[in-house]
Coordinates of C-alpha atoms and ligand atoms in Angstrom, one line a residue:
M1 CA 113.4 96.0 10.0
E2 CA 112.1 98.0 12.9
F3 CA 113.3 95.6 15.5
N4 CA 116.4 97.5 16.4
R5 CA 117.8 98.0 19.9
R6 CA 115.5 100.9 20.6
Q7 CA 112.5 98.9 19.6
W8 CA 113.3 96.0 21.8
L9 CA 114.0 98.3 24.8
K10 CA 110.6 99.9 24.1
T11 CA 109.0 96.5 23.7
A12 CA 110.7 95.3 26.9
S13 CA 109.4 98.1 28.9
L14 CA 105.9 97.5 27.5
A15 CA 106.3 93.9 28.5
G16 CA 106.7 94.8 32.1
G17 CA 110.2 96.3 32.3
L18 CA 111.7 93.3 34.0
T19 CA 115.2 93.3 35.2
L20 CA 117.2 90.2 34.6
I21 CA 118.0 87.6 35.8
N22 CA 120.9 85.5 35.4
G23 CA 120.1 82.6 37.6
I24 CA 116.6 83.7 36.6
S25 CA 115.9 85.3 40.0
G26 CA 112.5 86.9 40.6
I27 CA 110.7 83.8 39.3
Q28 CA 107.5 83.2 41.0
A29 CA 107.7 79.5 41.7
L30 CA 104.6 77.3 41.8
T31 CA 103.4 76.6 45.3
N32 CA 103.1 73.0 46.3
D33 CA 99.3 73.4 46.4
E34 CA 99.3 74.7 42.8
I35 CA 101.5 71.8 41.7
K36 CA 99.2 69.3 43.3
K37 CA 96.1 71.0 42.1
F38 CA 97.1 71.4 38.5
N39 CA 99.3 68.4 38.2
P40 CA 101.9 69.7 35.7
R41 CA 103.9 67.1 33.8
K42 CA 107.3 66.0 34.9
L43 CA 110.0 67.6 32.7
N44 CA 110.0 65.8 29.4
N45 CA 113.3 65.1 27.8
P46 CA 113.7 66.9 25.5
I47 CA 111.5 69.7 26.8
K48 CA 109.0 70.4 24.0
L49 CA 108.4 74.0 23.4
S50 CA 107.8 73.6 19.7
S51 CA 104.1 73.2 19.1
N52 CA 102.3 75.9 21.2
E53 CA 100.8 73.3 23.6
N54 CA 99.7 73.9 27.2
P55 CA 101.4 71.2 29.2
Y56 CA 99.4 72.1 32.3
G57 CA 96.4 70.4 30.8
P58 CA 94.2 68.6 30.6
S59 CA 92.8 69.8 34.0
D60 CA 92.0 67.3 36.7
R61 CA 88.3 68.0 36.2
V62 CA 88.7 67.2 32.5
R63 CA 90.5 64.0 33.3
N64 CA 87.8 62.9 35.7
A65 CA 85.1 63.7 33.1
V66 CA 87.0 61.5 30.6
K67 CA 87.3 58.7 33.1
N68 CA 83.6 58.9 33.9
A69 CA 82.9 58.7 30.1
F70 CA 84.7 55.3 29.7
D71 CA 81.5 53.4 29.7
D72 CA 80.2 55.5 26.9
G73 CA 83.1 54.5 24.6
C74 CA 80.7 52.0 23.0
R75 CA 78.4 54.8 21.8
Y76 CA 78.7 56.9 18.7
P77 CA 79.5 60.5 19.6
Y78 CA 76.7 62.4 17.8
G79 CA 74.3 62.8 20.8
Y80 CA 77.2 63.9 23.0
A81 CA 78.4 66.3 20.4
D82 CA 74.9 67.7 20.2
E83 CA 75.0 68.6 23.9
L84 CA 78.4 70.3 23.5
A85 CA 77.1 72.2 20.5
D86 CA 74.3 73.5 22.8
M87 CA 76.8 74.7 25.4
L88 CA 79.0 76.3 22.7
A89 CA 76.0 78.0 21.1
K90 CA 75.1 79.5 24.5
K91 CA 78.7 80.5 25.2
H92 CA 78.9 82.4 21.9
G93 CA 75.3 83.6 21.7
V94 CA 74.7 81.9 18.3
E95 CA 72.2 79.3 17.1
K96 CA 73.2 75.7 17.7
E97 CA 73.1 75.1 13.9
S98 CA 76.0 77.5 13.7
I99 CA 78.4 75.1 15.5
I100 CA 80.4 72.4 13.7
I101 CA 82.4 70.1 16.1
T102 CA 85.6 68.9 14.5
G103 CA 88.6 66.7 15.3
G104 CA 90.7 69.6 16.4
S105 CA 90.3 72.9 14.7
T106 CA 92.7 71.6 12.0
E107 CA 89.8 69.5 10.6
G108 CA 87.7 72.7 10.6
L109 CA 90.3 74.6 8.7
K110 CA 90.8 71.8 6.2
I111 CA 87.1 71.2 5.4
A112 CA 86.4 74.9 5.2
G113 CA 89.2 75.3 2.7
I114 CA 88.1 72.5 0.5
T115 CA 84.4 73.3 0.8
F116 CA 85.0 76.6 -1.0
T117 CA 87.9 75.8 -3.3
A118 CA 87.3 72.2 -4.4
D119 CA 86.2 73.5 -7.8
G120 CA 89.4 75.6 -8.1
G121 CA 89.8 79.2 -7.1
E122 CA 92.0 80.9 -4.7
I123 CA 92.6 81.5 -1.0
I124 CA 94.4 84.7 0.1
A125 CA 96.6 84.2 3.1
A126 CA 99.4 86.0 4.9
K127 CA 103.0 84.6 4.9
P128 CA 104.0 83.3 7.4
T129 CA 100.8 81.9 9.0
F130 CA 99.3 78.6 10.2
L131 CA 99.3 76.4 7.1
A132 CA 96.8 73.6 7.6
M133 CA 94.0 75.1 5.5
M134 CA 96.2 76.2 2.6
Q135 CA 98.3 73.1 2.4
Y136 CA 95.2 70.9 2.2
A137 CA 93.3 73.1 -0.2
E138 CA 96.4 73.2 -2.5
M139 CA 96.3 69.4 -2.6
W140 CA 92.8 69.6 -3.9
G141 CA 93.6 72.1 -6.6
A142 CA 93.3 75.6 -5.0
N143 CA 95.7 78.4 -5.6
I144 CA 97.1 80.2 -2.7
N145 CA 97.8 83.9 -3.0
W146 CA 100.4 84.7 -0.4
V147 CA 100.7 88.2 1.0
P148 CA 103.8 88.8 3.1
V149 CA 103.4 90.3 6.6
D150 CA 104.5 93.9 6.9
K151 CA 107.7 95.2 8.5
N152 CA 106.1 94.9 12.0
M153 CA 105.2 91.3 11.3
G154 CA 101.5 92.3 11.1
Y155 CA 98.9 91.6 8.4
D156 CA 99.0 93.9 5.4
L157 CA 95.2 94.2 5.1
E158 CA 95.3 96.8 2.4
E159 CA 97.3 94.5 0.1
I160 CA 95.0 91.6 1.0
E161 CA 91.9 93.5 0.0
K162 CA 93.6 94.8 -3.2
R163 CA 94.2 91.2 -4.3
I164 CA 90.6 90.1 -4.1
T165 CA 89.3 89.1 -7.6
N166 CA 86.5 86.9 -8.9
K167 CA 88.8 83.9 -8.4
T168 CA 89.0 84.6 -4.6
K169 CA 87.0 82.0 -2.6
M170 CA 88.3 82.8 0.8
V171 CA 90.5 85.2 2.8
F172 CA 92.3 83.4 5.7
L173 CA 93.1 85.4 8.8
C174 CA 94.8 83.9 11.7
N175 CA 94.4 86.4 14.5
P176 CA 96.5 86.4 16.7
N177 CA 98.8 85.0 14.0
N178 CA 100.9 81.9 14.3
P179 CA 104.0 82.2 14.2
T180 CA 104.3 85.9 14.6
S181 CA 102.0 86.3 17.6
T182 CA 100.7 89.6 16.3
L183 CA 97.2 90.9 16.8
L184 CA 95.3 93.1 14.4
P185 CA 94.0 96.4 15.7
A186 CA 90.4 95.8 16.7
D187 CA 88.7 98.5 14.7
T188 CA 90.7 97.8 11.6
L189 CA 89.8 94.1 11.9
V190 CA 86.1 94.7 12.2
D191 CA 86.0 97.1 9.2
F192 CA 88.1 94.8 7.1
C193 CA 86.0 91.7 7.8
S194 CA 82.7 93.5 7.2
S195 CA 83.9 95.0 4.0
V196 CA 85.7 91.8 2.6
S197 CA 82.9 89.4 3.6
K198 CA 80.7 91.2 1.1
K199 CA 83.0 90.1 -1.6
T200 CA 84.2 86.7 -0.4
I201 CA 84.3 84.5 2.7
V202 CA 86.4 85.6 5.5
F203 CA 87.9 82.8 7.7
S204 CA 89.1 83.9 11.1
D205 CA 91.3 81.4 13.0
E206 CA 90.9 82.3 16.6
A207 CA 93.0 79.4 18.2
Y208 CA 94.8 81.9 20.4
Y209 CA 91.9 84.4 21.0
E210 CA 91.8 83.6 24.8
Y211 CA 95.4 84.9 25.2
I212 CA 94.6 88.4 24.0
D213 CA 95.1 90.9 26.8
D214 CA 92.2 93.2 26.0
P215 CA 89.1 91.6 27.4
N216 CA 87.0 93.7 25.0
Y217 CA 88.8 92.6 21.9
P218 CA 86.1 91.5 19.4
S219 CA 85.8 88.0 18.2
M220 CA 84.6 87.7 14.6
V221 CA 81.7 85.6 16.0
E222 CA 80.1 89.1 16.3
L223 CA 80.0 89.3 12.5
V224 CA 78.7 85.7 12.2
K225 CA 75.8 86.9 14.4
K226 CA 75.1 89.7 12.0
G227 CA 74.7 87.1 9.2
E228 CA 78.0 88.0 7.4
N229 CA 80.1 85.6 5.3
V230 CA 82.5 84.9 8.1
V231 CA 83.6 81.6 9.5
V232 CA 85.5 81.4 12.8
S233 CA 87.5 78.5 14.2
K234 CA 88.2 77.8 17.9
T235 CA 90.0 75.0 19.7
F236 CA 90.3 73.2 23.0
S237 CA 94.0 72.6 22.2
K238 CA 95.5 75.7 23.6
V239 CA 94.3 77.4 26.8
Y240 CA 92.3 74.3 27.8
G241 CA 95.4 72.1 27.3
M242 CA 93.7 69.3 25.3
A243 CA 95.8 69.2 22.1
G244 CA 96.1 65.4 22.1
M245 CA 92.4 64.9 22.5
R246 CA 91.5 66.5 19.1
I247 CA 88.5 68.7 19.5
G248 CA 87.7 72.1 18.1
Y249 CA 84.8 73.7 16.3
L250 CA 83.7 76.2 13.6
I251 CA 81.1 78.9 14.0
A252 CA 79.3 80.2 10.9
K253 CA 75.8 81.3 10.0
P254 CA 73.5 78.2 9.7
E255 CA 73.3 78.3 5.9
L256 CA 77.1 78.3 5.6
A257 CA 77.6 75.9 8.5
Q258 CA 75.3 73.4 6.8
I259 CA 77.4 73.4 3.6
I260 CA 80.7 73.0 5.5
R261 CA 79.4 70.4 7.9
R262 CA 78.9 67.9 5.0
N263 CA 82.6 67.7 4.6
V264 CA 83.4 66.7 8.2
V265 CA 85.4 63.5 8.1
A266 CA 86.7 62.7 11.6
M267 CA 84.5 64.7 13.9
S268 CA 85.6 64.1 17.5
N269 CA 85.1 61.3 20.0
V270 CA 83.1 60.8 23.2
Y271 CA 86.0 61.2 25.5
A272 CA 87.2 64.5 24.0
I273 CA 83.6 65.8 23.8
E274 CA 82.9 65.0 27.5
G275 CA 86.3 66.5 28.4
A276 CA 85.5 69.6 26.4
K277 CA 82.2 70.1 28.3
E278 CA 84.0 69.9 31.6
A279 CA 86.7 72.2 30.3
L280 CA 84.1 74.9 29.6
R281 CA 82.8 74.6 33.2
D282 CA 86.3 74.5 34.8
K283 CA 86.9 78.3 35.1
A284 CA 89.7 77.9 37.7
F285 CA 91.9 76.0 35.3
F286 CA 91.2 78.4 32.5
K287 CA 92.3 81.3 34.7
F288 CA 95.3 79.3 35.9
S289 CA 96.4 78.6 32.3
L290 CA 96.2 82.2 31.3
E291 CA 98.1 83.3 34.4
K292 CA 100.9 80.8 33.9
T293 CA 101.2 81.7 30.3
K294 CA 101.6 85.4 31.2
E295 CA 104.2 84.5 33.8
A296 CA 106.1 82.3 31.4
K297 CA 106.1 85.1 28.8
Q298 CA 107.6 87.6 31.2
L299 CA 110.4 85.2 32.0
I300 CA 111.2 84.6 28.4
Y301 CA 111.0 88.4 27.6
A302 CA 113.4 89.0 30.5
T303 CA 115.9 86.5 29.0
L304 CA 115.6 87.9 25.5
N305 CA 116.2 91.4 26.9
H306 CA 119.2 90.2 28.7
L307 CA 120.5 88.7 25.5
E308 CA 119.5 91.8 23.5
L309 CA 117.4 89.6 21.1
P310 CA 114.5 91.6 19.6
Y311 CA 111.0 90.0 19.8
V312 CA 107.4 90.7 18.9
K313 CA 105.1 91.5 21.8
S314 CA 103.0 88.4 22.0
S315 CA 99.2 88.0 22.1
T316 CA 99.5 84.2 22.2
N317 CA 101.1 81.4 24.2
F318 CA 104.4 81.7 22.3
I319 CA 107.0 84.3 21.5
F320 CA 108.6 85.0 18.1
F321 CA 112.1 86.4 18.5
K322 CA 115.0 87.4 16.2
S323 CA 117.5 84.7 17.0
G324 CA 120.0 86.3 14.5
R325 CA 121.1 82.7 13.9
N326 CA 119.9 80.2 11.4
I327 CA 117.0 78.5 13.0
D328 CA 118.1 75.0 12.0
I329 CA 121.5 75.6 13.7
L330 CA 119.9 77.1 16.7
G331 CA 117.4 74.2 16.8
K332 CA 120.3 71.7 17.0
Q333 CA 122.1 73.7 19.6
M334 CA 119.0 74.0 21.8
L335 CA 118.2 70.3 21.4
D336 CA 121.7 69.5 22.6
K337 CA 120.7 71.4 25.8
G338 CA 117.5 69.4 26.0
V339 CA 115.0 71.9 24.6
R340 CA 113.1 71.5 21.4
I341 CA 112.2 74.9 19.8
G342 CA 110.0 75.8 16.9
R343 CA 110.8 75.0 13.3
A344 CA 111.7 77.4 10.5
F345 CA 109.0 79.8 9.3
P346 CA 110.1 81.0 5.9
P347 CA 111.1 83.7 5.0
F348 CA 112.2 84.3 8.6
Y349 CA 115.1 81.9 8.9
D350 CA 116.8 83.8 11.7
W351 CA 113.8 84.0 13.9
C352 CA 112.6 81.5 16.4
R353 CA 109.2 80.7 17.7
I354 CA 109.2 79.5 21.3
S355 CA 106.1 78.1 23.0
T356 CA 105.5 78.7 26.7
G357 CA 105.6 75.5 28.7
T358 CA 105.3 75.1 32.4
I359 CA 107.3 77.6 34.4
E360 CA 109.9 74.9 35.1
E361 CA 110.3 74.2 31.4
V362 CA 110.6 77.9 30.6
V363 CA 113.3 78.3 33.3
A364 CA 115.2 75.4 31.6
F365 CA 114.7 77.1 28.2
N366 CA 116.1 80.4 29.5
K367 CA 119.1 78.7 31.0
A368 CA 119.7 76.8 27.8
L369 CA 119.4 79.9 25.6
I370 CA 121.7 81.9 27.8
S371 CA 124.3 79.2 27.6
V372 CA 123.9 78.8 23.8
Y373 CA 124.5 82.6 23.3
S374 CA 127.4 82.9 25.8
Ligands
LIG1 C1 96.6 79.2 14.4 C2 96.3 77.8 14.7 N1 95.2 77.3 14.3 C3 94.8 76.0 14.5 C4 95.7 75.2 15.1 C5 95.4 73.7 15.2 O1 94.9 73.4 16.4 P1 94.0 72.1 16.7 O2 94.8 71.4 17.7 O3 92.7 72.6 17.2 O4 93.9 71.4 15.4 C6 97.0 75.6 15.6 C7 97.9 74.7 16.2 O5 99.0 75.1 16.6 C8 97.3 77.0 15.3 O6 98.4 77.5 15.7

C-alpha cells in the first residue's frame, strides 16, 4: 500500500500544506451575509456526513422556483421536462433527443443497466464503486465482473479492457469514483473510452464531475457528440444540493437514448424540474457550493494530517481516508460523538469515507475525530 507516511506528507503538501489546528484555528468562518444568503441548515443531530450530500442546498432561488411551481402540481411533468431537456441540451452542446430526465441519476443508472443486460450478459465494474447499476442489473439476471482498484485506489483500465468478451454488455466507469474519490488521467480516459466503446457500451457516471479541479478535464459527453457508444449520467444531487428532490439525467446519442428512455419508470416531478431549471441559472450558488466544498476539504485534510491518517487526494465532495480502525467500530465511536460517517466499502474495512458538510459540520467532525483518536 503506497499510503505510507511519506505519501501522506506529500499528499498533504499537495493539498495546500496546511498547518494544524487543534482548536481548528485558521478556519475561515462564514460571514453573516453568507449565512443569510445561502441559508445553511441548523446542525442536525447526528450530523450527517455519510451520503455525499450538499447541505447548503437547495439554493434560495431554487426554493423560490419550487414555491412558484406549486400551482403546477396538478399537471403532468412531461412538458416541463421537455423545457429542461432543451436547457440541458444547450448546456452540453448535444441534441435534445440525447437527454433522458430521470428520478435522480440512480434511475438513469438502473435503467441503463437493465436496458443492456435484461437478456443476460455482463457488466464490468471496478470494486469498490457506486453500486446502484450493478445491484439492480444483478437482480434482473446480469453477471457483474468486478475488477479491483489498483494500489493507488484508481481504476485498472488495462485489466478492465482485458476482461471484455462477447458477453460484456457494458463497462461502468464512475469518474471521479465513489467511494475512492479518484480521478482518471484525462488522456488515458479518452483513449480508453474511445477504444472500448467500439467493443461495448461505456457508461460514465459523472455525479461528481463539477468538483474536478482542472477546468479543462473532459466530460465523456464529448464522445457522445462524436456518436460513440457512450452513456453519461449527471445529477442535481451534489453540487446543486437537491438530493431529496430526485432529479438527474442521462446523455447518449439519440439512437441509444431512445432505447434507454423506454425503460424510464419514475421520471421526475414538476417541482424538481422547475427547481433544476433555476439551479442551472443560479451561477452564484454553484460557485458558492464549490468554494465551500474546497474549504471543507482543506479543513478535513488538516485534521487527517494532524492525526497522521493517510488519505486519497479527493476530486469529489468527500474524502476517503485510512482510519486504521474497523469502520463499523469507528462508525459507532463517531456516532457517539454526534457524527454519522460513511459505511463500509469492501474490501477496505479500515478506510472511512467522509462527506463534506457545511463548514460548521466539518468543524464538529474534526473535533469528534480528534477526540476519538486521542
Ligand atoms: C457516483 C454516484 N452516482 C450516482 C449517485 C446517485 O445520485 P442521485 O441522487 O442522482 O440518484 C451517487 C450518490 O451518491 C453517486 O455517488
